[in-house]
Tab-separated table of C-alpha atoms and ligand atoms in Angstrom:
chain	number	residue	atom	x	y	z
A	14	UNK	CA	-36.344	-38.231	13.486
A	15	UNK	CA	-34.136	-36.718	10.825
A	16	UNK	CA	-32.716	-33.298	11.560
A	17	UNK	CA	-31.878	-31.001	8.734
A	18	UNK	CA	-28.518	-29.328	9.289
A	19	UNK	CA	-29.184	-26.786	6.586
A	20	UNK	CA	-31.565	-24.707	8.639
A	21	UNK	CA	-29.487	-24.701	11.813
A	22	UNK	CA	-28.379	-21.442	13.358
A	23	UNK	CA	-25.122	-21.090	15.310
A	24	UNK	CA	-25.391	-22.799	18.703
A	25	UNK	CA	-26.668	-20.539	21.486
A	26	UNK	CA	-23.894	-18.663	23.255
A	27	UNK	CA	-21.749	-18.500	20.120
A	28	UNK	CA	-21.454	-14.952	18.933
A	29	UNK	CA	-20.674	-14.089	15.389
A	30	UNK	CA	-18.069	-11.358	15.279
A	31	UNK	CA	-19.093	-9.047	12.514
A	32	UNK	CA	-18.715	-5.552	13.875
A	33	UNK	CA	-18.161	-3.124	11.041
A	34	UNK	CA	-15.188	-0.953	11.671
A	35	UNK	CA	-15.999	2.737	12.070
A	36	UNK	CA	-13.522	5.541	12.058
A	37	UNK	CA	-12.767	6.936	15.486
A	38	UNK	CA	-10.239	9.442	16.780
A	39	UNK	CA	-9.105	6.727	19.233
A	40	UNK	CA	-7.535	4.926	16.261
A	41	UNK	CA	-4.565	7.259	16.235
A	42	UNK	CA	-3.993	7.329	19.967
A	43	UNK	CA	-1.108	4.850	19.826
A	44	UNK	CA	0.591	7.036	17.229
A	45	UNK	CA	-0.042	10.287	19.131
A	46	UNK	CA	1.414	8.642	22.228
A	47	UNK	CA	4.824	8.629	20.503
A	48	UNK	CA	4.598	12.452	20.769
A	49	UNK	CA	6.675	12.946	17.642
A	50	UNK	CA	7.259	16.245	15.902
A	51	UNK	CA	7.924	14.380	12.629
A	52	UNK	CA	6.396	11.373	10.838
A	53	UNK	CA	6.801	7.994	12.516
A	54	UNK	CA	9.810	6.105	11.156
A	55	UNK	CA	10.275	2.345	11.187
A	56	UNK	CA	13.677	1.237	9.894
A	57	UNK	CA	15.935	-1.779	9.911
A	58	UNK	CA	17.013	-4.577	7.605
A	59	UNK	CA	14.758	-6.536	5.292
A	60	UNK	CA	15.977	-9.622	7.190
A	61	UNK	CA	17.804	-10.249	10.420
A	62	UNK	CA	20.933	-12.084	9.250
A	63	UNK	CA	23.321	-12.377	12.201
A	64	UNK	CA	23.389	-11.070	15.745
A	65	UNK	CA	26.226	-8.753	14.826
A	66	UNK	CA	24.328	-7.296	11.839
A	67	UNK	CA	21.203	-6.652	13.962
A	68	UNK	CA	23.166	-5.021	16.786
A	69	UNK	CA	25.225	-2.798	14.478
A	70	UNK	CA	22.210	-1.490	12.549
A	71	UNK	CA	20.173	-0.912	15.732
A	72	UNK	CA	23.087	1.019	17.310
A	73	UNK	CA	23.339	3.270	14.245
A	74	UNK	CA	19.613	3.994	14.303
A	75	UNK	CA	19.427	4.611	18.031
A	76	UNK	CA	19.794	8.380	18.160
A	77	UNK	CA	17.812	9.306	15.075
A	78	UNK	CA	14.206	9.898	14.036
A	79	UNK	CA	13.655	6.130	14.067
A	80	UNK	CA	11.228	4.912	16.765
A	81	UNK	CA	10.747	1.309	15.685
A	82	UNK	CA	13.335	-1.200	14.464
A	83	UNK	CA	12.140	-3.654	11.812
A	84	UNK	CA	13.663	-6.998	10.808
A	85	UNK	CA	12.190	-9.947	8.938
A	86	UNK	CA	12.640	-13.206	10.848
A	87	UNK	CA	10.549	-15.426	8.559
A	88	UNK	CA	10.744	-14.384	4.915
A	89	UNK	CA	7.999	-15.177	2.405
A	90	UNK	CA	9.909	-15.988	-0.793
A	91	UNK	CA	8.439	-16.003	-4.270
A	92	UNK	CA	10.229	-19.250	-5.117
A	93	UNK	CA	11.788	-21.864	-2.834
A	94	UNK	CA	15.540	-21.725	-2.423
A	95	UNK	CA	15.875	-18.066	-1.416
A	96	UNK	CA	16.862	-17.034	2.101
A	97	UNK	CA	13.829	-17.929	4.208
A	98	UNK	CA	14.867	-16.050	7.339
A	99	UNK	CA	16.872	-17.051	10.413
A	100	UNK	CA	13.773	-18.052	12.385
A	101	UNK	CA	13.166	-17.819	16.128
A	102	UNK	CA	16.853	-17.320	17.051
A	103	UNK	CA	16.590	-13.856	15.475
A	104	UNK	CA	13.962	-12.877	18.051
A	105	UNK	CA	16.624	-13.203	20.751
A	106	UNK	CA	18.842	-10.759	18.841
A	107	UNK	CA	15.933	-8.321	18.644
A	108	UNK	CA	15.367	-8.613	22.399
A	109	UNK	CA	19.011	-7.762	22.920
A	110	UNK	CA	18.837	-4.849	20.458
A	111	UNK	CA	15.797	-3.511	22.315
A	112	UNK	CA	17.569	-3.755	25.682
A	113	UNK	CA	20.630	-1.924	24.334
A	114	UNK	CA	18.943	0.798	22.279
A	115	UNK	CA	15.448	1.278	23.674
A	116	UNK	CA	14.011	1.021	20.154
A	117	UNK	CA	10.708	-0.822	19.808
A	118	UNK	CA	10.961	-4.029	17.781
A	119	UNK	CA	8.806	-5.031	14.781
A	120	UNK	CA	8.594	-8.320	12.870
A	121	UNK	CA	6.401	-9.817	10.157
A	122	UNK	CA	4.038	-12.590	11.240
A	123	UNK	CA	2.241	-14.943	8.869
A	124	UNK	CA	0.723	-17.576	11.154
A	125	UNK	CA	-0.205	-18.347	14.773
A	126	UNK	CA	3.211	-19.896	15.553
A	127	UNK	CA	4.969	-16.699	14.490
A	128	UNK	CA	2.619	-14.689	16.715
A	129	UNK	CA	3.209	-16.989	19.681
A	130	UNK	CA	6.997	-16.745	19.322
A	131	UNK	CA	6.910	-12.971	18.791
A	132	UNK	CA	4.796	-12.527	21.937
A	133	UNK	CA	7.148	-14.753	23.941
A	134	UNK	CA	10.043	-12.535	22.892
A	135	UNK	CA	8.354	-9.229	23.759
A	136	UNK	CA	8.127	-7.951	20.212
A	137	UNK	CA	6.224	-4.642	20.266
A	138	UNK	CA	4.924	-4.266	16.722
A	139	UNK	CA	3.738	-6.982	14.337
A	140	UNK	CA	3.110	-6.469	10.661
A	141	UNK	CA	1.163	-8.618	8.263
A	142	UNK	CA	2.899	-8.953	4.886
A	143	UNK	CA	1.323	-8.386	1.490
A	144	UNK	CA	1.298	-12.108	0.680
A	145	UNK	CA	-0.567	-12.826	3.910
A	146	UNK	CA	-3.168	-10.037	3.689
A	147	UNK	CA	-4.534	-11.727	0.547
A	148	UNK	CA	-5.514	-14.762	2.621
A	149	UNK	CA	-8.442	-14.259	5.041
A	150	UNK	CA	-7.793	-17.660	6.688
A	151	UNK	CA	-4.255	-16.641	7.573
A	152	UNK	CA	-5.282	-13.171	8.780
A	153	UNK	CA	-8.034	-14.705	10.928
A	154	UNK	CA	-5.544	-17.152	12.441
A	155	UNK	CA	-3.239	-14.251	13.312
A	156	UNK	CA	-6.120	-12.198	14.722
A	157	UNK	CA	-7.230	-15.121	16.923
A	158	UNK	CA	-3.664	-15.629	18.175
A	159	UNK	CA	-3.409	-11.925	19.052
A	160	UNK	CA	-6.773	-11.559	20.772
A	161	UNK	CA	-6.412	-9.985	24.199
A	162	UNK	CA	-2.955	-8.458	23.583
A	163	UNK	CA	-2.211	-4.765	23.186
A	164	UNK	CA	0.374	-4.993	20.417
A	165	UNK	CA	0.583	-2.509	17.570
A	166	UNK	CA	-0.427	-4.370	14.394
A	167	UNK	CA	0.193	-2.983	10.916
A	168	UNK	CA	-1.508	-4.477	7.885
A	169	UNK	CA	0.268	-4.181	4.543
A	170	UNK	CA	-1.899	-3.904	1.441
A	171	UNK	CA	-2.520	-7.200	-0.349
A	172	UNK	CA	-0.357	-7.806	-3.449
A	173	UNK	CA	-3.391	-7.190	-5.678
A	174	UNK	CA	-5.155	-3.820	-5.716
A	175	UNK	CA	-8.227	-4.846	-3.720
A	176	UNK	CA	-9.267	-2.276	-1.142
A	177	UNK	CA	-12.029	-4.446	0.361
A	178	UNK	CA	-9.520	-7.242	1.026
A	179	UNK	CA	-7.147	-4.777	2.680
A	180	UNK	CA	-9.874	-3.297	4.888
A	181	UNK	CA	-11.203	-6.819	5.586
A	182	UNK	CA	-7.800	-7.771	6.994
A	183	UNK	CA	-7.817	-4.771	9.339
A	184	UNK	CA	-11.410	-5.568	10.380
A	185	UNK	CA	-10.464	-9.125	11.401
A	186	UNK	CA	-7.939	-7.649	13.855
A	187	UNK	CA	-10.374	-4.966	14.980
A	188	UNK	CA	-12.946	-7.682	15.728
A	189	UNK	CA	-10.302	-9.504	17.789
A	190	UNK	CA	-10.211	-6.369	19.926
A	191	UNK	CA	-6.819	-5.163	18.699
A	192	UNK	CA	-6.916	-1.416	19.301
A	193	UNK	CA	-3.553	-0.272	17.992
A	194	UNK	CA	-3.947	-0.696	14.262
A	195	UNK	CA	-2.351	0.854	11.219
A	196	UNK	CA	-1.954	0.199	7.500
A	197	UNK	CA	1.087	0.146	5.244
A	198	UNK	CA	0.966	0.985	1.538
A	199	UNK	CA	3.727	-1.100	-0.110
A	200	UNK	CA	2.524	-0.929	-3.696
A	201	UNK	CA	0.844	-3.562	-5.868
A	202	UNK	CA	2.065	-6.304	-8.206
A	203	UNK	CA	1.716	-5.810	-11.928
A	204	UNK	CA	2.500	-8.200	-14.741
A	205	UNK	CA	3.921	-5.401	-16.822
A	206	UNK	CA	7.389	-4.108	-15.982
A	207	UNK	CA	7.340	-0.562	-14.617
A	208	UNK	CA	9.985	1.581	-12.975
A	209	UNK	CA	8.566	0.422	-9.617
A	210	UNK	CA	8.925	-3.018	-8.061
A	211	UNK	CA	5.341	-2.685	-6.826
A	212	UNK	CA	3.365	0.130	-8.345
A	213	UNK	CA	1.952	2.638	-5.846
A	214	UNK	CA	-1.797	3.091	-6.209
A	215	UNK	CA	-2.053	6.370	-4.330
A	216	UNK	CA	-5.748	6.579	-5.147
A	217	UNK	CA	-6.541	3.330	-3.310
A	218	UNK	CA	-4.726	4.518	-0.207
A	219	UNK	CA	-6.464	7.904	-0.468
A	220	UNK	CA	-9.829	6.123	-0.537
A	221	UNK	CA	-8.855	4.136	2.533
A	222	UNK	CA	-7.695	7.368	4.185
A	223	UNK	CA	-10.988	9.090	3.447
A	224	UNK	CA	-12.971	6.177	4.924
A	225	UNK	CA	-10.756	5.939	8.012
A	226	UNK	CA	-9.081	9.333	8.396
A	227	UNK	CA	-7.761	8.430	11.848
A	228	UNK	CA	-6.303	5.046	10.971
A	229	UNK	CA	-2.528	5.606	10.832
A	230	UNK	CA	-1.228	5.259	7.283
A	231	UNK	CA	2.404	4.380	6.648
A	232	UNK	CA	4.272	4.226	3.340
A	233	UNK	CA	6.848	1.557	2.471
A	234	UNK	CA	8.967	3.201	-0.245
A	235	UNK	CA	11.445	0.282	-0.137
A	236	UNK	CA	9.018	-2.324	-1.455
A	237	UNK	CA	7.272	0.198	-3.733
A	238	UNK	CA	10.478	1.165	-5.526
A	239	UNK	CA	12.745	-1.860	-5.150
A	240	UNK	CA	15.508	0.661	-5.778
A	241	UNK	CA	17.412	2.704	-3.209
A	242	UNK	CA	17.778	5.676	-5.561
A	243	UNK	CA	14.019	6.257	-5.569
A	244	UNK	CA	13.392	6.072	-1.799
A	245	UNK	CA	13.758	9.813	-1.213
A	246	UNK	CA	11.311	10.785	-3.934
A	247	UNK	CA	8.595	8.288	-2.980
A	248	UNK	CA	8.958	9.155	0.724
A	249	UNK	CA	8.384	12.803	-0.149
A	250	UNK	CA	5.326	11.915	-2.227
A	251	UNK	CA	3.909	10.032	0.758
A	252	UNK	CA	4.429	13.005	3.065
A	253	UNK	CA	2.847	15.301	0.484
A	254	UNK	CA	-0.202	13.022	0.708
A	255	UNK	CA	-0.314	13.329	4.517
A	256	UNK	CA	1.024	9.890	5.377
A	257	UNK	CA	1.697	9.409	9.084
A	258	UNK	CA	4.925	7.491	8.723
A	259	UNK	CA	7.496	5.599	6.686
A	260	UNK	CA	8.982	2.114	6.886
A	261	UNK	CA	12.389	2.031	5.186
A	262	UNK	CA	14.698	-0.962	4.841
A	263	UNK	CA	18.108	-0.079	6.234
A	264	UNK	CA	21.276	-2.190	6.306
A	265	UNK	CA	24.918	-1.546	7.239
A	266	UNK	CA	26.073	-3.248	4.036
A	267	UNK	CA	23.102	-3.066	1.614
A	268	UNK	CA	24.895	-4.555	-1.390
A	269	UNK	CA	25.633	-7.728	0.534
A	270	UNK	CA	22.223	-8.055	2.182
A	271	UNK	CA	20.786	-11.563	2.110
A	272	UNK	CA	17.450	-10.287	0.761
A	273	UNK	CA	16.251	-7.175	-1.106
A	274	UNK	CA	19.797	-5.814	-1.547
A	275	UNK	CA	18.929	-3.282	-4.259
A	276	UNK	CA	16.403	-1.371	-2.167
A	277	UNK	CA	18.157	-1.092	1.189
A	278	UNK	CA	19.930	2.094	2.286
A	279	UNK	CA	22.668	2.619	4.870
A	280	UNK	CA	21.807	4.295	8.199
A	281	UNK	CA	23.805	7.292	6.966
A	282	UNK	CA	21.724	7.603	3.799
A	283	UNK	CA	18.552	7.170	5.846
A	284	UNK	CA	19.520	10.130	8.024
A	285	UNK	CA	20.208	12.205	4.914
A	286	UNK	CA	16.770	11.249	3.557
A	287	UNK	CA	15.184	12.581	6.793
A	288	UNK	CA	17.118	15.840	6.447
A	289	UNK	CA	15.923	16.340	2.871
A	290	UNK	CA	12.266	15.524	3.559
A	291	UNK	CA	9.847	18.399	3.716
A	292	UNK	CA	7.018	17.786	6.159
A	293	UNK	CA	3.883	19.609	4.970
A	294	UNK	CA	1.206	21.065	7.196
A	295	UNK	CA	-2.233	19.543	6.749
A	296	UNK	CA	-3.655	22.967	6.001
A	297	UNK	CA	-2.870	26.656	6.514
A	298	UNK	CA	-5.159	29.061	8.313
A	299	UNK	CA	-3.928	32.161	6.491
A	300	UNK	CA	-6.572	33.941	4.389
A	301	UNK	CA	-4.501	34.347	1.263
A	302	UNK	CA	-3.915	30.590	1.296
A	303	UNK	CA	-7.657	29.930	1.441
A	304	UNK	CA	-8.473	32.443	-1.282
A	305	UNK	CA	-5.824	31.075	-3.618
A	306	UNK	CA	-6.742	27.484	-2.881
A	307	UNK	CA	-10.456	28.080	-3.524
A	308	UNK	CA	-9.649	29.666	-6.853
A	309	UNK	CA	-7.345	26.818	-7.871
A	310	UNK	CA	-9.865	24.175	-6.853
A	311	UNK	CA	-12.549	25.945	-8.836
A	312	UNK	CA	-10.228	25.808	-11.802
A	313	UNK	CA	-9.619	22.078	-11.319
A	314	UNK	CA	-13.386	21.439	-11.101
A	315	UNK	CA	-13.914	23.261	-14.393
A	316	UNK	CA	-11.303	21.112	-16.112
A	317	UNK	CA	-12.789	17.937	-14.631
A	318	UNK	CA	-16.216	18.886	-16.011
A	319	UNK	CA	-14.667	19.329	-19.449
A	320	UNK	CA	-12.937	15.953	-19.224
A	321	UNK	CA	-16.283	14.241	-18.577
A	322	UNK	CA	-17.870	16.165	-21.449
A	323	UNK	CA	-15.110	15.142	-23.888
A	324	UNK	CA	-15.153	11.510	-22.727
A	325	UNK	CA	-18.874	11.288	-23.291
A	326	UNK	CA	-18.482	12.748	-26.808
A	327	UNK	CA	-15.716	10.245	-27.545
A	328	UNK	CA	-17.943	7.360	-26.422
A	329	UNK	CA	-20.760	8.597	-28.649
A	330	UNK	CA	-18.360	8.241	-31.593
A	331	UNK	CA	-17.446	4.744	-30.355
A	332	UNK	CA	-21.145	3.881	-30.462
A	333	UNK	CA	-21.322	5.013	-34.098
A	334	UNK	CA	-18.265	2.919	-34.925
A	335	UNK	CA	-19.925	-0.030	-33.190
A	336	UNK	CA	-23.023	0.417	-35.365
A	337	UNK	CA	-20.916	0.506	-38.527
A	338	UNK	CA	-18.939	-2.593	-37.501
A	339	UNK	CA	-22.192	-4.363	-36.802
A	340	UNK	CA	-23.540	-3.491	-40.211
A	341	UNK	CA	-20.396	-4.811	-41.915
A	342	UNK	CA	-19.859	-7.676	-39.443
A	343	UNK	CA	-16.339	-6.512	-38.483
A	344	UNK	CA	-14.598	-7.457	-35.173
A	345	UNK	CA	-14.653	-4.907	-32.346
A	346	UNK	CA	-10.952	-5.087	-31.501
A	347	UNK	CA	-8.620	-3.743	-34.153
A	348	UNK	CA	-5.315	-4.160	-32.378
A	349	UNK	CA	-3.133	-2.409	-34.928
A	350	UNK	CA	-5.279	0.719	-34.806
A	351	UNK	CA	-5.106	0.655	-31.002
A	352	UNK	CA	-1.283	0.402	-30.969
A	353	UNK	CA	-1.103	3.354	-33.363
A	354	UNK	CA	-3.381	5.471	-31.145
A	355	UNK	CA	-1.359	4.640	-28.045
A	356	UNK	CA	1.995	5.421	-29.651
A	357	UNK	CA	0.701	8.706	-31.009
A	358	UNK	CA	-0.735	9.726	-27.636
A	359	UNK	CA	2.473	8.821	-25.761
A	360	UNK	CA	4.477	11.078	-28.075
A	361	UNK	CA	1.929	13.866	-27.886
A	362	UNK	CA	1.676	13.536	-24.093
A	363	UNK	CA	5.463	13.661	-23.688
A	364	UNK	CA	5.470	16.994	-25.512
A	365	UNK	CA	3.047	18.309	-22.882
A	366	UNK	CA	4.912	16.996	-19.856
A	367	UNK	CA	2.635	13.963	-19.321
A	368	UNK	CA	4.401	10.733	-18.374
A	369	UNK	CA	4.241	7.596	-20.492
A	370	UNK	CA	2.821	5.634	-17.542
A	371	UNK	CA	-0.009	8.101	-17.142
A	372	UNK	CA	-0.906	8.168	-20.845
A	373	UNK	CA	-0.879	4.364	-20.969
A	374	UNK	CA	-3.140	4.120	-17.939
A	375	UNK	CA	-5.629	6.673	-19.128
A	376	UNK	CA	-5.831	5.492	-22.736
A	377	UNK	CA	-6.131	1.852	-21.717
A	378	UNK	CA	-9.126	2.804	-19.591
A	379	UNK	CA	-10.642	4.867	-22.420
A	380	UNK	CA	-10.062	2.085	-24.939
A	381	UNK	CA	-11.619	-0.449	-22.577
A	382	UNK	CA	-14.716	1.713	-22.180
A	383	UNK	CA	-14.952	2.177	-25.981
A	384	UNK	CA	-14.868	-1.593	-26.439
A	385	UNK	CA	-17.658	-2.004	-23.884
A	386	UNK	CA	-19.723	0.585	-25.778
A	387	UNK	CA	-19.088	-1.036	-29.146
A	388	UNK	CA	-19.855	-4.515	-27.849
A	389	UNK	CA	-23.122	-3.313	-26.415
A	390	UNK	CA	-24.122	-1.962	-29.840
A	391	UNK	CA	-22.889	-5.004	-31.778
A	392	UNK	CA	-24.732	-7.435	-29.531
A	393	UNK	CA	-27.944	-5.449	-29.383
A	394	UNK	CA	-30.754	-7.516	-30.812
A	395	UNK	CA	-33.206	-5.620	-32.894
A	396	UNK	CA	-36.641	-5.590	-31.398
B	423	LIG	C1	9.069	-6.974	4.061
B	423	LIG	O1	8.626	-5.961	4.624
B	423	LIG	O2	10.232	-7.365	4.176
B	423	LIG	C2	8.183	-7.704	3.138
B	423	LIG	C3	8.348	-8.998	2.882
B	423	LIG	O3	7.274	-6.914	2.603
B	423	LIG	P1	5.977	-7.175	1.672
B	423	LIG	O4	5.068	-8.054	2.469
B	423	LIG	O5	5.488	-5.788	1.509
B	423	LIG	O6	6.473	-7.796	0.393
B	424	LIG	MN1	12.118	-6.767	2.097
């Protein structure tokens, strides 16, 4: 008899793990257990380089707002030939740093071997890097290797702005019964050069935050900016958006760091950054606050309505242009005209305090939508 394998169901006894992750106040228990009166801070070098470097940095961070010491042991490099990390020997240095300072230790893991070694060396916090979050096979391998442990696991956003992929990574760990989870926003890759190394997409993180309000959210201003002079400003932005913590690369001799030299700060600078940061309250009970806020939000809603109205009028004009181009058999994209519009809008926006980045973003989206409208008209077949 021939059996068809196509129709087969999983063998009996095999369970498919597909629990959807729901928000729950228990998600932030591990964070609350730190009992901090300030945001959680994770700090330490991009990479562990030598025992002496690890010990010196950990000593300097000991009596500060830092709760967790970070150090990369295995480094994912864009191209071969860069410093690929010291490997397992570095875990011994971290164990020593933990014994001497009491700081919890965090490393990046990218496969089951890393997890096994980190567990053997009593590492407390594991993070999954941006280049690993993009790969569900790798995340699943890590989740399987961690099943049954009670480690804190932080999932960095994938390099590409894909919220489902980011959440999917967290869900794989959740399904492996990892209870102490958190996410790290480290910005996203872009082909275009911007002032950031990895552009922050605050909106994506806000969406994640609104779906899982109790899932601890940490900002990584070091990898977002790639530049130590911007760490303060981006850290403040994160706190203004209610982030629960920061992960900041810190080195005793940043300029001579073996990786990510430009973005690392000294322990002294880090402490100054903490002093300058303003921690905002989530809300304010006072009546005058509520009255003023309601009025301002009403105002914002009115402007948003007008924006939609104007956009729809602009698209109606695009439709007319599409009809004319169709009649005369002219191509939809007129790149010179588009460059002129963009340049004009950037100049006009600058005069009104609107950044070039913002104008580019918004007009690219508008232009894209206009093209879609025109194409629809041009390709319409007459019935
Ligand atoms: C890191 O934290 O050192 C790192 C490699 O980060 P990312 O995965 O965000 O690039
Ligand atoms: Mn780094």
